[in-house]
Short mmCIF file of C-alpha atoms in Angstrom, two decimals:
data_model
loop_
_atom_site.label_atom_id
_atom_site.label_comp_id
_atom_site.label_asym_id
_atom_site.label_seq_id
_atom_site.Cartn_x
_atom_site.Cartn_y
_atom_site.Cartn_z
CA PRO A 1 -16.77 105.39 9.05
CA VAL A 2 -16.67 103.58 12.39
CA THR A 3 -18.21 105.09 15.54
CA TRP A 4 -16.15 104.76 18.70
CA THR A 5 -17.64 105.26 22.17
CA TYR A 6 -15.77 106.55 25.20
CA THR A 7 -17.35 106.07 28.64
CA VAL A 8 -16.11 108.61 31.20
CA THR A 9 -16.82 108.08 34.94
CA ASN A 10 -15.98 110.41 37.84
CA VAL A 11 -14.61 108.02 40.45
CA GLY A 12 -13.30 110.82 42.68
CA ASN A 13 -14.97 112.64 45.58
CA VAL A 14 -15.32 116.09 43.99
CA PRO A 15 -17.26 117.28 40.95
CA LEU A 16 -15.32 117.88 37.71
CA ARG A 17 -15.64 120.57 35.06
CA ASP A 18 -14.14 121.22 31.60
CA VAL A 19 -14.18 117.51 30.84
CA THR A 20 -12.43 116.88 27.49
CA VAL A 21 -11.90 113.54 25.72
CA SER A 22 -9.35 113.01 22.92
CA ASP A 23 -8.04 110.14 20.80
CA ASP A 24 -4.43 109.77 19.68
CA GLN A 25 -5.55 108.67 16.18
CA GLY A 26 -6.94 112.11 15.43
CA VAL A 27 -10.60 111.24 15.93
CA ALA A 28 -12.73 114.23 16.97
CA VAL A 29 -14.58 113.22 20.18
CA THR A 30 -17.84 114.85 21.26
CA CYS A 31 -19.27 114.63 24.81
CA PRO A 32 -22.85 115.44 25.85
CA ALA A 33 -21.69 117.62 28.77
CA ALA A 34 -18.59 119.38 30.11
CA ALA A 35 -19.24 118.69 33.81
CA LEU A 36 -19.39 115.42 35.70
CA ASP A 37 -20.69 114.97 39.24
CA VAL A 38 -19.19 112.52 41.72
CA GLY A 39 -20.01 108.95 40.64
CA ALA A 40 -21.64 110.06 37.39
CA SER A 41 -20.83 108.72 33.91
CA MET A 42 -21.35 109.91 30.36
CA VAL A 43 -20.72 108.41 26.91
CA CYS A 44 -18.73 110.41 24.37
CA THR A 45 -18.51 109.48 20.68
CA GLY A 46 -16.20 109.93 17.71
CA GLN A 47 -16.15 108.80 14.07
CA GLY A 48 -13.23 107.69 11.96
CA LEU A 49 -11.85 104.96 9.72
CA ALA A 50 -10.76 101.62 11.15
CA ARG A 51 -7.71 100.13 9.50
CA GLU A 52 -7.27 96.48 8.59
CA GLY A 53 -4.70 94.49 10.48
CA GLN A 54 -3.19 95.48 13.82
CA TYR A 55 -4.54 98.77 15.17
CA ALA A 56 -3.74 100.68 18.39
CA ASN A 57 -5.30 103.81 19.82
CA VAL A 58 -5.46 105.50 23.23
CA GLY A 59 -8.36 107.50 24.59
CA SER A 60 -7.50 110.32 27.05
CA VAL A 61 -9.66 112.49 29.33
CA THR A 62 -8.75 115.68 31.22
CA ALA A 63 -10.83 117.76 33.64
CA GLN A 64 -10.50 120.28 36.46
CA ASP A 65 -11.78 120.17 40.01
CA ALA A 66 -13.27 123.10 41.94
CA ASP A 67 -9.79 124.33 42.94
CA GLY A 68 -8.56 124.39 39.31
CA ARG A 69 -6.40 121.32 39.64
CA THR A 70 -6.16 119.17 36.50
CA VAL A 71 -6.93 115.48 36.63
CA SER A 72 -6.46 113.04 33.75
CA ALA A 73 -6.72 109.39 32.74
CA THR A 74 -5.92 107.25 29.68
CA ASP A 75 -7.33 104.00 28.34
CA PRO A 76 -5.76 101.99 25.49
CA SER A 77 -8.05 100.36 22.94
CA HIS A 78 -5.99 98.03 20.76
CA TYR A 79 -7.36 95.44 18.34
CA VAL A 80 -6.40 93.29 15.39
CA GLY A 81 -8.84 93.76 12.52
CA PHE A 82 -8.93 90.94 9.94
CA ILE A 83 -8.25 91.46 6.25
CA PRO A 84 -11.29 89.87 4.59
CA ALA A 85 -10.93 86.96 2.18
CA THR A 86 -13.00 85.84 -0.83
CA LEU A 87 -13.99 82.35 -1.99
CA GLY A 88 -15.80 81.15 -5.09
CA ASP A 89 -15.90 80.12 -8.71
CA ARG A 90 -18.26 78.09 -10.92
CA VAL A 91 -20.59 75.14 -11.47
CA PHE A 92 -20.28 73.79 -15.03
CA ALA A 93 -21.87 71.21 -17.35
CA ASP A 94 -19.14 68.60 -17.81
CA ILE A 95 -18.62 66.59 -20.99
CA ASN A 96 -15.66 64.77 -22.52
CA PRO A 97 -15.02 66.51 -25.87
CA ASP A 98 -12.49 63.83 -26.80
CA GLY A 99 -15.00 61.00 -26.46
CA THR A 100 -15.46 58.85 -29.56
CA THR A 101 -19.09 57.89 -28.85
CA PRO A 102 -22.05 59.89 -27.50
CA GLN A 103 -21.83 57.86 -24.30
CA GLU A 104 -18.17 58.76 -23.81
CA VAL A 105 -18.87 62.42 -24.52
CA LEU A 106 -21.71 62.57 -22.01
CA SER A 107 -19.74 60.77 -19.29
CA GLY A 108 -17.57 63.85 -18.72
CA ASN A 109 -13.91 64.13 -17.81
CA GLY A 110 -13.96 66.16 -14.59
CA VAL A 111 -12.38 69.20 -16.25
CA GLN A 112 -13.76 72.50 -17.53
CA ASP A 113 -13.13 72.45 -21.28
CA VAL A 114 -13.52 75.31 -23.73
CA GLY A 115 -17.15 75.60 -24.77
CA GLU A 116 -18.70 74.08 -21.64
CA HIS A 117 -21.50 76.22 -20.20
CA GLY A 118 -21.94 77.21 -16.58
CA ILE A 119 -25.13 76.14 -14.80
CA ASP A 120 -27.25 78.77 -13.05
CA GLY A 121 -29.53 77.93 -10.13
CA VAL A 122 -27.25 75.54 -8.21
CA ILE A 123 -27.26 76.22 -4.45
CA VAL A 124 -23.88 76.71 -2.75
CA GLN A 125 -23.46 76.74 1.04
CA LEU A 126 -20.39 77.83 3.00
CA TYR A 127 -19.56 76.17 6.33
CA THR A 128 -16.81 76.59 8.89
CA ALA A 129 -14.61 73.54 9.38
CA ASP A 130 -16.60 72.71 12.53
CA HIS A 131 -19.84 72.56 10.48
CA VAL A 132 -21.43 75.94 11.20
CA LEU A 133 -23.35 77.41 8.26
CA VAL A 134 -21.86 80.80 7.34
CA ALA A 135 -23.71 81.79 4.16
CA GLN A 136 -25.69 80.49 1.19
CA THR A 137 -25.90 81.67 -2.42
CA VAL A 138 -27.07 80.50 -5.85
CA THR A 139 -25.01 80.28 -9.05
CA ARG A 140 -25.83 82.88 -11.70
CA ASP A 141 -24.49 84.67 -14.79
CA GLY A 142 -22.91 81.54 -16.26
CA GLY A 143 -22.71 79.32 -13.19
CA PHE A 144 -20.60 81.63 -11.02
CA TYR A 145 -20.84 82.15 -7.25
CA GLU A 146 -18.81 84.06 -4.67
CA PHE A 147 -18.55 84.58 -0.90
CA THR A 148 -16.91 87.85 0.19
CA ASP A 149 -15.80 89.59 3.41
CA LEU A 150 -14.79 86.32 5.05
CA PRO A 151 -12.60 86.20 8.16
CA PRO A 152 -9.45 84.14 7.59
CA GLY A 153 -9.94 80.55 8.67
CA ASP A 154 -10.98 77.06 7.65
CA TYR A 155 -14.12 76.42 5.61
CA TYR A 156 -15.74 73.95 3.24
CA LEU A 157 -18.35 74.25 0.50
CA VAL A 158 -21.52 72.26 -0.13
CA PHE A 159 -23.06 72.16 -3.63
CA ILE A 160 -26.73 71.21 -4.02
CA ASN A 161 -28.15 70.26 -7.43
CA PRO A 162 -31.88 71.11 -7.26
CA PHE A 163 -32.65 69.84 -10.77
CA ALA A 164 -34.25 66.55 -11.79
CA ASP A 165 -31.26 65.40 -13.83
CA GLY A 166 -27.48 65.57 -13.63
CA VAL A 167 -24.98 63.90 -11.29
CA TRP A 168 -21.72 65.24 -9.91
CA THR A 169 -18.63 64.47 -11.98
CA VAL A 170 -15.31 62.92 -10.90
CA PRO A 171 -13.32 65.15 -8.50
CA ASN A 172 -9.76 66.49 -8.49
CA HIS A 173 -8.96 65.28 -11.99
CA GLY A 174 -6.49 67.90 -13.15
CA ASP A 175 -5.43 71.50 -12.65
CA ASP A 176 -7.05 73.07 -9.58
CA ASP A 177 -8.21 76.03 -11.64
CA VAL A 178 -10.37 73.90 -13.95
CA ASP A 179 -11.15 70.61 -12.19
CA SER A 180 -14.21 69.68 -10.13
CA ASP A 181 -13.71 69.86 -6.36
CA GLY A 182 -16.80 68.19 -4.92
CA VAL A 183 -15.82 64.84 -3.37
CA PRO A 184 -18.62 62.21 -3.15
CA SER A 185 -16.93 60.27 -0.34
CA LEU A 186 -16.84 63.21 2.09
CA PRO A 187 -19.65 63.14 4.67
CA ILE A 188 -22.45 65.70 4.76
CA VAL A 189 -22.57 66.40 8.50
CA VAL A 190 -25.26 69.10 8.51
CA ASP A 191 -28.57 68.68 6.70
CA PRO A 192 -28.48 71.49 4.12
CA GLY A 193 -32.22 71.94 4.44
CA VAL A 194 -32.63 72.07 0.65
CA PRO A 195 -33.68 69.11 -1.53
CA GLY A 196 -31.28 67.92 -4.19
CA ASP A 197 -28.14 65.90 -4.89
CA VAL A 198 -25.50 67.11 -2.40
CA ILE A 199 -21.70 67.08 -2.54
CA ARG A 200 -19.00 68.87 -0.52
CA THR A 201 -15.37 69.90 -0.81
CA ASP A 202 -12.35 69.31 1.35
CA VAL A 203 -11.55 71.88 4.05
CA ILE A 204 -10.26 75.15 2.57
CA THR A 205 -7.86 77.40 4.50
CA LEU A 206 -8.23 81.10 3.70
CA ASP A 207 -5.41 83.47 4.60
CA PRO A 208 -5.97 87.19 5.32
CA GLY A 209 -6.79 89.01 2.10
CA GLU A 210 -6.77 85.83 0.00
CA SER A 211 -9.02 85.63 -3.07
CA ASP A 212 -9.45 81.96 -3.97
CA HIS A 213 -11.52 81.39 -7.11
CA THR A 214 -10.58 77.77 -7.81
CA TRP A 215 -13.49 75.90 -6.21
CA ASP A 216 -15.64 74.43 -8.96
CA ALA A 217 -18.14 71.63 -9.37
CA GLY A 218 -19.15 69.81 -12.55
CA LEU A 219 -22.43 68.12 -13.41
CA VAL A 220 -22.73 65.37 -16.03
CA GLY A 221 -25.97 64.29 -17.66
CA TYR A 222 -27.61 67.66 -17.08
CA SER A 223 -29.84 68.39 -20.07
CA SER A 224 -31.26 71.66 -21.28
CA SER A 225 -33.08 72.00 -24.59
CA GLY A 226 -31.80 74.59 -27.03
CA SER A 227 -28.64 75.11 -24.99
CA SER A 228 -25.84 74.28 -27.44
CA ALA A 229 -24.22 75.68 -30.58
CA LEU A 230 -22.10 74.72 -33.60
CA GLY A 231 -19.88 76.88 -35.72
CA ASP A 232 -16.62 78.48 -36.57
CA ARG A 233 -14.81 79.67 -39.70
CA ILE A 234 -14.47 79.43 -43.48
CA TRP A 235 -11.13 80.62 -44.81
CA LEU A 236 -9.24 80.98 -48.09
CA ASP A 237 -6.76 78.11 -48.03
CA GLN A 238 -4.02 79.64 -50.18
CA ASP A 239 -1.63 76.68 -49.92
CA GLU A 240 -4.46 74.10 -50.13
CA ASP A 241 -3.15 72.16 -47.13
CA GLY A 242 -6.38 72.06 -45.11
CA VAL A 243 -4.88 73.95 -42.15
CA GLN A 244 -5.65 77.56 -41.22
CA GLY A 245 -2.68 79.90 -41.49
CA ASN A 246 -2.64 83.40 -40.05
CA ALA A 247 -5.58 85.66 -40.87
CA ALA A 248 -3.46 87.97 -43.02
CA SER A 249 -2.28 85.29 -45.42
CA GLU A 250 -5.39 83.10 -45.28
CA PRO A 251 -8.32 85.43 -44.58
CA GLY A 252 -11.86 84.45 -43.66
CA GLN A 253 -14.35 84.31 -46.53
CA GLU A 254 -17.60 86.24 -46.34
CA GLY A 255 -20.94 85.13 -47.74
CA ILE A 256 -20.30 81.37 -47.98
CA PRO A 257 -23.55 79.42 -47.38
CA VAL A 258 -23.58 76.80 -44.61
CA VAL A 259 -26.45 74.33 -44.16
CA LEU A 260 -27.25 72.53 -40.89
CA TYR A 261 -28.81 69.05 -40.94
CA ARG A 262 -30.19 67.00 -38.05
CA VAL A 263 -29.35 63.29 -38.28
CA ARG A 264 -32.56 61.36 -37.76
CA GLU A 265 -33.22 57.64 -37.34
CA GLY A 266 -31.54 55.52 -39.98
CA GLY A 267 -29.05 58.25 -40.81
CA VAL A 268 -31.64 60.36 -42.65
CA LEU A 269 -30.58 64.02 -42.89
CA GLN A 270 -33.24 66.61 -42.07
CA ARG A 271 -32.40 70.14 -43.20
CA LEU A 272 -32.89 72.51 -40.25
CA ARG A 273 -31.60 75.91 -41.33
CA ALA A 274 -28.91 77.75 -43.25
CA THR A 275 -26.70 80.77 -42.74
CA VAL A 276 -23.80 82.56 -44.43
CA SER A 277 -20.36 83.41 -43.09
CA ASP A 278 -19.70 86.97 -41.92
CA ALA A 279 -16.89 89.35 -42.89
CA ALA A 280 -14.40 87.37 -40.80
CA GLY A 281 -15.54 84.06 -42.27
CA LEU A 282 -17.33 83.08 -39.06
CA TYR A 283 -20.70 81.34 -38.84
CA ARG A 284 -22.75 80.01 -35.92
CA PHE A 285 -25.88 77.95 -35.29
CA GLY A 286 -27.19 78.52 -31.77
CA GLY A 287 -30.12 77.25 -29.73
CA LEU A 288 -29.51 73.60 -30.63
CA ASP A 289 -30.78 70.56 -28.77
CA THR A 290 -28.57 67.65 -27.81
CA GLY A 291 -28.19 65.24 -30.73
CA SER A 292 -26.36 64.44 -33.96
CA TYR A 293 -25.82 66.93 -36.77
CA VAL A 294 -24.08 67.37 -40.14
CA LEU A 295 -22.81 70.64 -41.62
CA GLU A 296 -22.61 71.33 -45.35
CA PHE A 297 -20.46 74.10 -46.87
CA LEU A 298 -21.49 75.43 -50.30
CA PRO A 299 -18.75 77.59 -51.82
CA PRO A 300 -19.22 79.11 -55.31
CA ALA A 301 -18.37 77.01 -58.36
CA GLU A 302 -14.90 78.52 -58.73
CA PHE A 303 -13.87 77.12 -55.30
CA ARG A 304 -13.18 73.68 -53.91
CA VAL A 305 -13.20 72.53 -50.29
CA SER A 306 -9.78 71.74 -48.81
CA PRO A 307 -8.68 68.24 -47.72
CA VAL A 308 -10.51 67.11 -44.60
CA THR A 309 -8.76 66.99 -41.20
CA SER A 310 -5.24 67.53 -42.47
CA GLY A 311 -3.74 68.87 -39.23
CA ASP A 312 -3.32 67.81 -35.63
CA ASP A 313 -5.30 70.74 -34.19
CA ARG A 314 -9.06 70.23 -34.52
CA ASN A 315 -9.57 73.97 -34.04
CA LEU A 316 -7.46 74.81 -37.11
CA ASP A 317 -8.00 72.04 -39.65
CA SER A 318 -10.65 71.73 -42.34
CA ASP A 319 -13.50 69.40 -41.42
CA ALA A 320 -15.63 69.13 -44.56
CA ASP A 321 -15.47 66.37 -47.16
CA HIS A 322 -13.32 67.37 -50.15
CA THR A 323 -15.97 66.43 -52.72
CA ARG A 324 -19.37 67.08 -51.11
CA GLY A 325 -18.46 69.78 -48.60
CA ARG A 326 -20.07 67.91 -45.69
CA THR A 327 -18.73 67.10 -42.25
CA GLN A 328 -18.89 63.79 -40.49
CA THR A 329 -21.76 63.27 -38.05
CA ILE A 330 -21.28 65.59 -35.07
CA PHE A 331 -22.66 64.64 -31.67
CA LEU A 332 -23.57 67.79 -29.76
CA PRO A 333 -23.99 67.42 -25.97
CA PRO A 334 -26.11 69.77 -23.83
CA LEU A 335 -24.80 73.14 -22.67
CA TYR A 336 -21.84 73.09 -25.05
CA ASP A 337 -20.60 75.45 -27.76
CA ASP A 338 -18.58 73.43 -30.28
CA MET A 339 -16.71 76.08 -32.26
CA SER A 340 -14.29 73.74 -34.03
CA TRP A 341 -16.00 73.02 -37.37
CA ASP A 342 -14.09 74.84 -40.08
CA ALA A 343 -13.77 74.66 -43.84
CA GLY A 344 -10.91 75.78 -46.04
CA ILE A 345 -11.68 76.66 -49.64
CA TYR A 346 -9.38 77.41 -52.58
CA THR A 347 -9.88 78.57 -56.14
CA VAL A 348 -10.19 75.99 -58.90
CA PRO A 349 -7.55 76.44 -61.63
CA THR A 350 -8.93 77.30 -65.06
CA ALA A 351 -7.89 75.69 -68.35
CA LEU A 352 -5.48 78.53 -69.01
CA ASP A 353 -3.85 77.79 -65.67
CA GLY A 354 -2.79 74.39 -66.95
CA GLY A 355 -5.28 72.11 -65.27
CA ASP A 356 -6.61 71.29 -61.86
CA GLU A 357 -3.42 70.26 -60.12
CA PRO A 358 -1.36 72.98 -58.43
CA GLY A 359 2.25 73.28 -59.57
CA GLN A 360 1.63 71.86 -63.08
CA PRO A 361 3.12 73.81 -66.01
CA ALA A 362 0.66 75.82 -68.05
CA THR A 363 0.03 74.42 -71.53
CA HIS A 364 -1.86 76.59 -74.00
CA PHE A 365 -3.15 75.38 -77.35
CA ILE A 366 -3.76 77.67 -80.30
CA TYR A 367 -5.69 76.20 -83.22
CA MET A 368 -5.27 77.66 -86.72
CA PRO A 369 -7.09 76.57 -89.86
CA LEU A 370 -5.07 74.84 -92.59
CA LEU A 371 -5.71 76.37 -95.99
CA ARG A 372 -4.79 74.75 -99.31
CA ARG A 373 -4.32 76.59 -102.50
#
């Protein structure tokens, strides 16, 4: 609740009694006394709820003089309360998942892609458009930040990277919800008072009640050991086309071993660890450093691995070699979960099925001894 104060002064030339103060908004007003001498003042108080937006109320006082005559006065107290606004979003580790070389991947693309991690510990400052510092916070819980209870108006954000590595990515390179908004060419007028690589946004206009969570900043070249992951799904490829159908017709396969290799100098494969797929066919290797890896899928002898990369969607196709069950070399950047490495498997036809090729007619041979009399 809000506490209102009402100052009552006897400006007449006779003492007053039975002094009563009221408020037209239904606030109960309490005064310290009921009498007021000539020239004396007292402060009365009341508690209530202040509404957002335009608000009007009138305070009234009545009293009686020594002859029983009633005197009164009113005083309007109107105001316009602002509807608070909110501003925020995220600092993320930017890569280019479509890059064809490690250098292209690490150069970033200025857009938040699926699998990119947020970066905690980045300092974010909020300024008014005329360069007055309003508030400061630090990204947390996946790179997120937020400023709340802001009066409507014009602001800008300053992002400060306090780490030894990482540079700010290209700005305004796509959809406002997922691009990076720090612009290197904009001047830093006020010294942020914190060491680190600094970048700021354009001026942001916040309307009353607006909640704007589109202001992001991406860092490229930021490294963090053990920050990435590889994985996804092994499924029963009923039609043997190398593309995942719906889960009902092509379900995930449980218990299929998957081996992770690190690619060392000269292309030598170093076995790191192994896992098996869960009930949904999913597997995951977490806590991985930046570098190059190979995955190997080891289905039972009665299965074969589907054709590699048969579809246009890298999240749905099969990625393992048809004969050895291994993927191509995978470059894994820092702070990235690459959940796009799948393998379809299908059952190998038996001799009674007519051979290895699907769709071939079944041919069965029965051998009988020839007896001569």
